[in-house]
Amino acid sequence: MSPHTLSSPQPLDTWSPERTHWLELPAHRSSVSLARRSMSARLDAWGLPGELCADAVLLVSELATNAVRHTLGTRFLCGVGLVTDECLRLEVHDHDRTGRGLPRCEPGPDDEGGRGLLLVEQLAEAWGVDRSRLTGGNAVWVTLTA
């Protein structure tokens, strides 16, 4: 299982624009597919390995879904940064200032949902949750390597 880190290394908002990509979307279910497509296009443009791209798109989808389903905000931010040619940092920022954090549950074998953070834990090199300097809500971040 990948380690969950309590403090975020350098956030994406401090990186150079040519190595990052940001997207702000309304907190609607339809925005999750927009986030996937936008991130996929950017990762393809950077010429990253296919498996790394697929994992990143899956995790953006899961984190965006959490932002839509489990927070009180009306918008959310998705960001991706190129750390190295084989390492990415993903961030999803919501506007929920209640401080509730991420939902954690143990899904049953017949449950259709509730496995997003389990996927994050399995695929990520490291991940965590911080207070967002951009939105004041939660900033969930993930690092992935090829």
PDB file of C-alpha atoms in Angstrom:
ATOM      1  CA  MET A   1       0.000   0.000   0.000  1.00  0.00           C
ATOM      2  CA  SER A   2       1.288   3.471  -0.812  1.00  0.00           C
ATOM      3  CA  PRO A   3       2.128   5.773   2.052  1.00  0.00           C
ATOM      4  CA  HIS A   4      -0.260   8.530   3.020  1.00  0.00           C
ATOM      5  CA  THR A   5       1.767  11.632   3.770  1.00  0.00           C
ATOM      6  CA  LEU A   6       0.444  14.222   6.176  1.00  0.00           C
ATOM      7  CA  SER A   7       2.153  17.246   4.643  1.00  0.00           C
ATOM      8  CA  SER A   8       2.294  18.158   0.996  1.00  0.00           C
ATOM      9  CA  PRO A   9       5.611  18.717  -0.731  1.00  0.00           C
ATOM     10  CA  GLN A  10       5.749  21.764  -3.011  1.00  0.00           C
ATOM     11  CA  PRO A  11       2.188  22.575  -4.195  1.00  0.00           C
ATOM     12  CA  LEU A  12       1.494  22.991  -7.900  1.00  0.00           C
ATOM     13  CA  ASP A  13       0.613  26.682  -7.582  1.00  0.00           C
ATOM     14  CA  THR A  14       4.328  27.416  -7.131  1.00  0.00           C
ATOM     15  CA  TRP A  15       5.474  25.618 -10.302  1.00  0.00           C
ATOM     16  CA  SER A  16       6.227  27.019 -13.741  1.00  0.00           C
ATOM     17  CA  PRO A  17       3.222  27.254 -16.094  1.00  0.00           C
ATOM     18  CA  GLU A  18       4.764  25.114 -18.871  1.00  0.00           C
ATOM     19  CA  ARG A  19       5.039  22.185 -16.472  1.00  0.00           C
ATOM     20  CA  THR A  20       1.518  22.484 -15.023  1.00  0.00           C
ATOM     21  CA  HIS A  21      -2.062  22.402 -16.222  1.00  0.00           C
ATOM     22  CA  TRP A  22      -5.089  23.708 -14.292  1.00  0.00           C
ATOM     23  CA  LEU A  23      -8.779  23.376 -14.921  1.00  0.00           C
ATOM     24  CA  GLU A  24     -11.621  24.927 -12.904  1.00  0.00           C
ATOM     25  CA  LEU A  25     -14.995  23.231 -13.220  1.00  0.00           C
ATOM     26  CA  PRO A  26     -18.467  23.431 -11.704  1.00  0.00           C
ATOM     27  CA  ALA A  27     -19.155  20.804  -9.059  1.00  0.00           C
ATOM     28  CA  HIS A  28     -21.433  18.713 -11.295  1.00  0.00           C
ATOM     29  CA  ARG A  29     -21.165  15.049 -12.224  1.00  0.00           C
ATOM     30  CA  SER A  30     -20.652  15.962 -15.892  1.00  0.00           C
ATOM     31  CA  SER A  31     -17.496  17.879 -14.924  1.00  0.00           C
ATOM     32  CA  VAL A  32     -15.718  14.659 -13.967  1.00  0.00           C
ATOM     33  CA  SER A  33     -15.589  13.502 -17.602  1.00  0.00           C
ATOM     34  CA  LEU A  34     -14.364  16.971 -18.641  1.00  0.00           C
ATOM     35  CA  ALA A  35     -11.582  16.716 -16.068  1.00  0.00           C
ATOM     36  CA  ARG A  36     -10.600  13.270 -17.398  1.00  0.00           C
ATOM     37  CA  ARG A  37     -10.514  14.425 -21.017  1.00  0.00           C
ATOM     38  CA  SER A  38      -8.585  17.607 -20.257  1.00  0.00           C
ATOM     39  CA  MET A  39      -5.990  15.826 -18.136  1.00  0.00           C
ATOM     40  CA  SER A  40      -5.648  13.030 -20.667  1.00  0.00           C
ATOM     41  CA  ALA A  41      -5.003  15.529 -23.469  1.00  0.00           C
ATOM     42  CA  ARG A  42      -2.344  17.341 -21.438  1.00  0.00           C
ATOM     43  CA  LEU A  43      -0.596  14.126 -20.412  1.00  0.00           C
ATOM     44  CA  ASP A  44      -0.588  12.922 -24.021  1.00  0.00           C
ATOM     45  CA  ALA A  45       0.927  16.248 -25.106  1.00  0.00           C
ATOM     46  CA  TRP A  46       3.723  15.774 -22.582  1.00  0.00           C
ATOM     47  CA  GLY A  47       4.450  12.347 -24.118  1.00  0.00           C
ATOM     48  CA  LEU A  48       4.323  10.428 -20.838  1.00  0.00           C
ATOM     49  CA  PRO A  49       4.247   6.617 -20.631  1.00  0.00           C
ATOM     50  CA  GLY A  50       0.798   5.164 -21.302  1.00  0.00           C
ATOM     51  CA  GLU A  51       0.356   3.374 -17.970  1.00  0.00           C
ATOM     52  CA  LEU A  52       1.310   6.520 -16.036  1.00  0.00           C
ATOM     53  CA  CYS A  53      -1.249   8.509 -18.050  1.00  0.00           C
ATOM     54  CA  ALA A  54      -3.962   5.912 -17.488  1.00  0.00           C
ATOM     55  CA  ASP A  55      -3.337   5.832 -13.731  1.00  0.00           C
ATOM     56  CA  ALA A  56      -3.303   9.642 -13.554  1.00  0.00           C
ATOM     57  CA  VAL A  57      -6.584   9.970 -15.452  1.00  0.00           C
ATOM     58  CA  LEU A  58      -8.192   7.333 -13.221  1.00  0.00           C
ATOM     59  CA  LEU A  59      -7.073   9.128 -10.055  1.00  0.00           C
ATOM     60  CA  VAL A  60      -8.165  12.548 -11.321  1.00  0.00           C
ATOM     61  CA  SER A  61     -11.547  11.002 -12.011  1.00  0.00           C
ATOM     62  CA  GLU A  62     -11.783   9.546  -8.498  1.00  0.00           C
ATOM     63  CA  LEU A  63     -10.661  12.745  -6.767  1.00  0.00           C
ATOM     64  CA  ALA A  64     -12.928  14.936  -8.897  1.00  0.00           C
ATOM     65  CA  THR A  65     -15.838  12.627  -8.116  1.00  0.00           C
ATOM     66  CA  ASN A  66     -15.119  13.026  -4.397  1.00  0.00           C
ATOM     67  CA  ALA A  67     -15.021  16.815  -4.787  1.00  0.00           C
ATOM     68  CA  VAL A  68     -18.416  16.759  -6.513  1.00  0.00           C
ATOM     69  CA  ARG A  69     -20.150  14.213  -4.272  1.00  0.00           C
ATOM     70  CA  HIS A  70     -18.750  14.900  -0.820  1.00  0.00           C
ATOM     71  CA  THR A  71     -18.098  18.632  -0.508  1.00  0.00           C
ATOM     72  CA  LEU A  72     -20.267  21.721  -0.253  1.00  0.00           C
ATOM     73  CA  GLY A  73     -18.469  23.800  -2.902  1.00  0.00           C
ATOM     74  CA  THR A  74     -19.979  24.827  -6.224  1.00  0.00           C
ATOM     75  CA  ARG A  75     -16.661  24.595  -8.130  1.00  0.00           C
ATOM     76  CA  PHE A  76     -13.402  22.650  -7.925  1.00  0.00           C
ATOM     77  CA  LEU A  77      -9.898  22.868  -9.387  1.00  0.00           C
ATOM     78  CA  CYS A  78      -7.929  20.030 -10.993  1.00  0.00           C
ATOM     79  CA  GLY A  79      -4.203  20.408 -11.491  1.00  0.00           C
ATOM     80  CA  VAL A  80      -1.406  18.264 -12.833  1.00  0.00           C
ATOM     81  CA  GLY A  81       2.293  18.991 -12.749  1.00  0.00           C
ATOM     82  CA  LEU A  82       5.222  17.353 -14.477  1.00  0.00           C
ATOM     83  CA  VAL A  83       7.799  16.662 -11.742  1.00  0.00           C
ATOM     84  CA  THR A  84      10.121  14.674 -14.027  1.00  0.00           C
ATOM     85  CA  ASP A  85       9.647  12.820 -17.315  1.00  0.00           C
ATOM     86  CA  GLU A  86       8.240   9.874 -15.349  1.00  0.00           C
ATOM     87  CA  CYS A  87       6.690  11.513 -12.291  1.00  0.00           C
ATOM     88  CA  LEU A  88       3.473  13.519 -11.909  1.00  0.00           C
ATOM     89  CA  ARG A  89       1.751  15.414  -9.156  1.00  0.00           C
ATOM     90  CA  LEU A  90      -2.053  15.653  -9.262  1.00  0.00           C
ATOM     91  CA  GLU A  91      -4.141  17.995  -7.143  1.00  0.00           C
ATOM     92  CA  VAL A  92      -7.887  18.469  -6.729  1.00  0.00           C
ATOM     93  CA  HIS A  93      -8.992  21.490  -4.701  1.00  0.00           C
ATOM     94  CA  ASP A  94     -12.536  21.972  -3.471  1.00  0.00           C
ATOM     95  CA  HIS A  95     -14.141  25.022  -1.882  1.00  0.00           C
ATOM     96  CA  ASP A  96     -15.520  23.233   1.186  1.00  0.00           C
ATOM     97  CA  ARG A  97     -14.320  25.232   4.178  1.00  0.00           C
ATOM     98  CA  THR A  98     -16.060  23.100   6.806  1.00  0.00           C
ATOM     99  CA  GLY A  99     -12.863  21.181   7.530  1.00  0.00           C
ATOM    100  CA  ARG A 100     -14.643  17.821   7.270  1.00  0.00           C
ATOM    101  CA  GLY A 101     -11.810  16.281   5.242  1.00  0.00           C
ATOM    102  CA  LEU A 102     -12.164  13.236   3.052  1.00  0.00           C
ATOM    103  CA  PRO A 103     -14.878  10.644   3.455  1.00  0.00           C
ATOM    104  CA  ARG A 104     -13.492   7.277   4.511  1.00  0.00           C
ATOM    105  CA  CYS A 105     -15.554   4.146   4.354  1.00  0.00           C
ATOM    106  CA  GLU A 106     -15.198   0.427   4.075  1.00  0.00           C
ATOM    107  CA  PRO A 107     -17.354  -0.580   1.106  1.00  0.00           C
ATOM    108  CA  GLY A 108     -19.124  -3.889   1.156  1.00  0.00           C
ATOM    109  CA  PRO A 109     -18.622  -6.445  -1.628  1.00  0.00           C
ATOM    110  CA  ASP A 110     -21.878  -5.406  -3.349  1.00  0.00           C
ATOM    111  CA  ASP A 111     -21.437  -1.630  -2.988  1.00  0.00           C
ATOM    112  CA  GLU A 112     -21.098   0.223  -6.282  1.00  0.00           C
ATOM    113  CA  GLY A 113     -18.977   3.043  -4.829  1.00  0.00           C
ATOM    114  CA  GLY A 114     -16.693   3.908  -1.970  1.00  0.00           C
ATOM    115  CA  ARG A 115     -13.427   2.614  -3.407  1.00  0.00           C
ATOM    116  CA  GLY A 116     -11.884   5.834  -4.749  1.00  0.00           C
ATOM    117  CA  LEU A 117      -9.413   6.401  -1.922  1.00  0.00           C
ATOM    118  CA  LEU A 118      -8.538   2.695  -1.934  1.00  0.00           C
ATOM    119  CA  LEU A 119      -7.464   3.151  -5.567  1.00  0.00           C
ATOM    120  CA  VAL A 120      -5.479   6.243  -4.608  1.00  0.00           C
ATOM    121  CA  GLU A 121      -3.688   4.273  -1.889  1.00  0.00           C
ATOM    122  CA  GLN A 122      -2.854   1.451  -4.303  1.00  0.00           C
ATOM    123  CA  LEU A 123      -1.665   3.543  -7.253  1.00  0.00           C
ATOM    124  CA  ALA A 124      -0.019   6.582  -5.678  1.00  0.00           C
ATOM    125  CA  GLU A 125       3.604   6.859  -4.678  1.00  0.00           C
ATOM    126  CA  ALA A 126       2.382   9.219  -1.933  1.00  0.00           C
ATOM    127  CA  TRP A 127      -0.768  11.232  -1.288  1.00  0.00           C
ATOM    128  CA  GLY A 128      -2.296  13.538   1.254  1.00  0.00           C
ATOM    129  CA  VAL A 129      -4.770  16.261   2.094  1.00  0.00           C
ATOM    130  CA  ASP A 130      -3.934  19.868   2.948  1.00  0.00           C
ATOM    131  CA  ARG A 131      -5.872  23.087   3.341  1.00  0.00           C
ATOM    132  CA  SER A 132      -5.904  24.684  -0.127  1.00  0.00           C
ATOM    133  CA  ARG A 133      -4.086  27.989  -0.479  1.00  0.00           C
ATOM    134  CA  LEU A 134      -6.071  28.521  -3.681  1.00  0.00           C
ATOM    135  CA  THR A 135      -9.636  27.847  -2.515  1.00  0.00           C
ATOM    136  CA  GLY A 136      -9.575  27.651   1.273  1.00  0.00           C
ATOM    137  CA  GLY A 137     -11.070  24.162   1.043  1.00  0.00           C
ATOM    138  CA  ASN A 138      -9.370  20.779   0.812  1.00  0.00           C
ATOM    139  CA  ALA A 139      -6.445  20.110  -1.514  1.00  0.00           C
ATOM    140  CA  VAL A 140      -5.988  16.405  -2.182  1.00  0.00           C
ATOM    141  CA  TRP A 141      -2.652  15.680  -3.842  1.00  0.00           C
ATOM    142  CA  VAL A 142      -1.091  12.556  -5.325  1.00  0.00           C
ATOM    143  CA  THR A 143       2.315  11.751  -6.736  1.00  0.00           C
ATOM    144  CA  LEU A 144       2.611   9.043  -9.394  1.00  0.00           C
ATOM    145  CA  THR A 145       5.682   7.538 -11.007  1.00  0.00           C
ATOM    146  CA  ALA A 146       6.093   5.343 -14.056  1.00  0.00           C
TER     147      ALA A 146
END
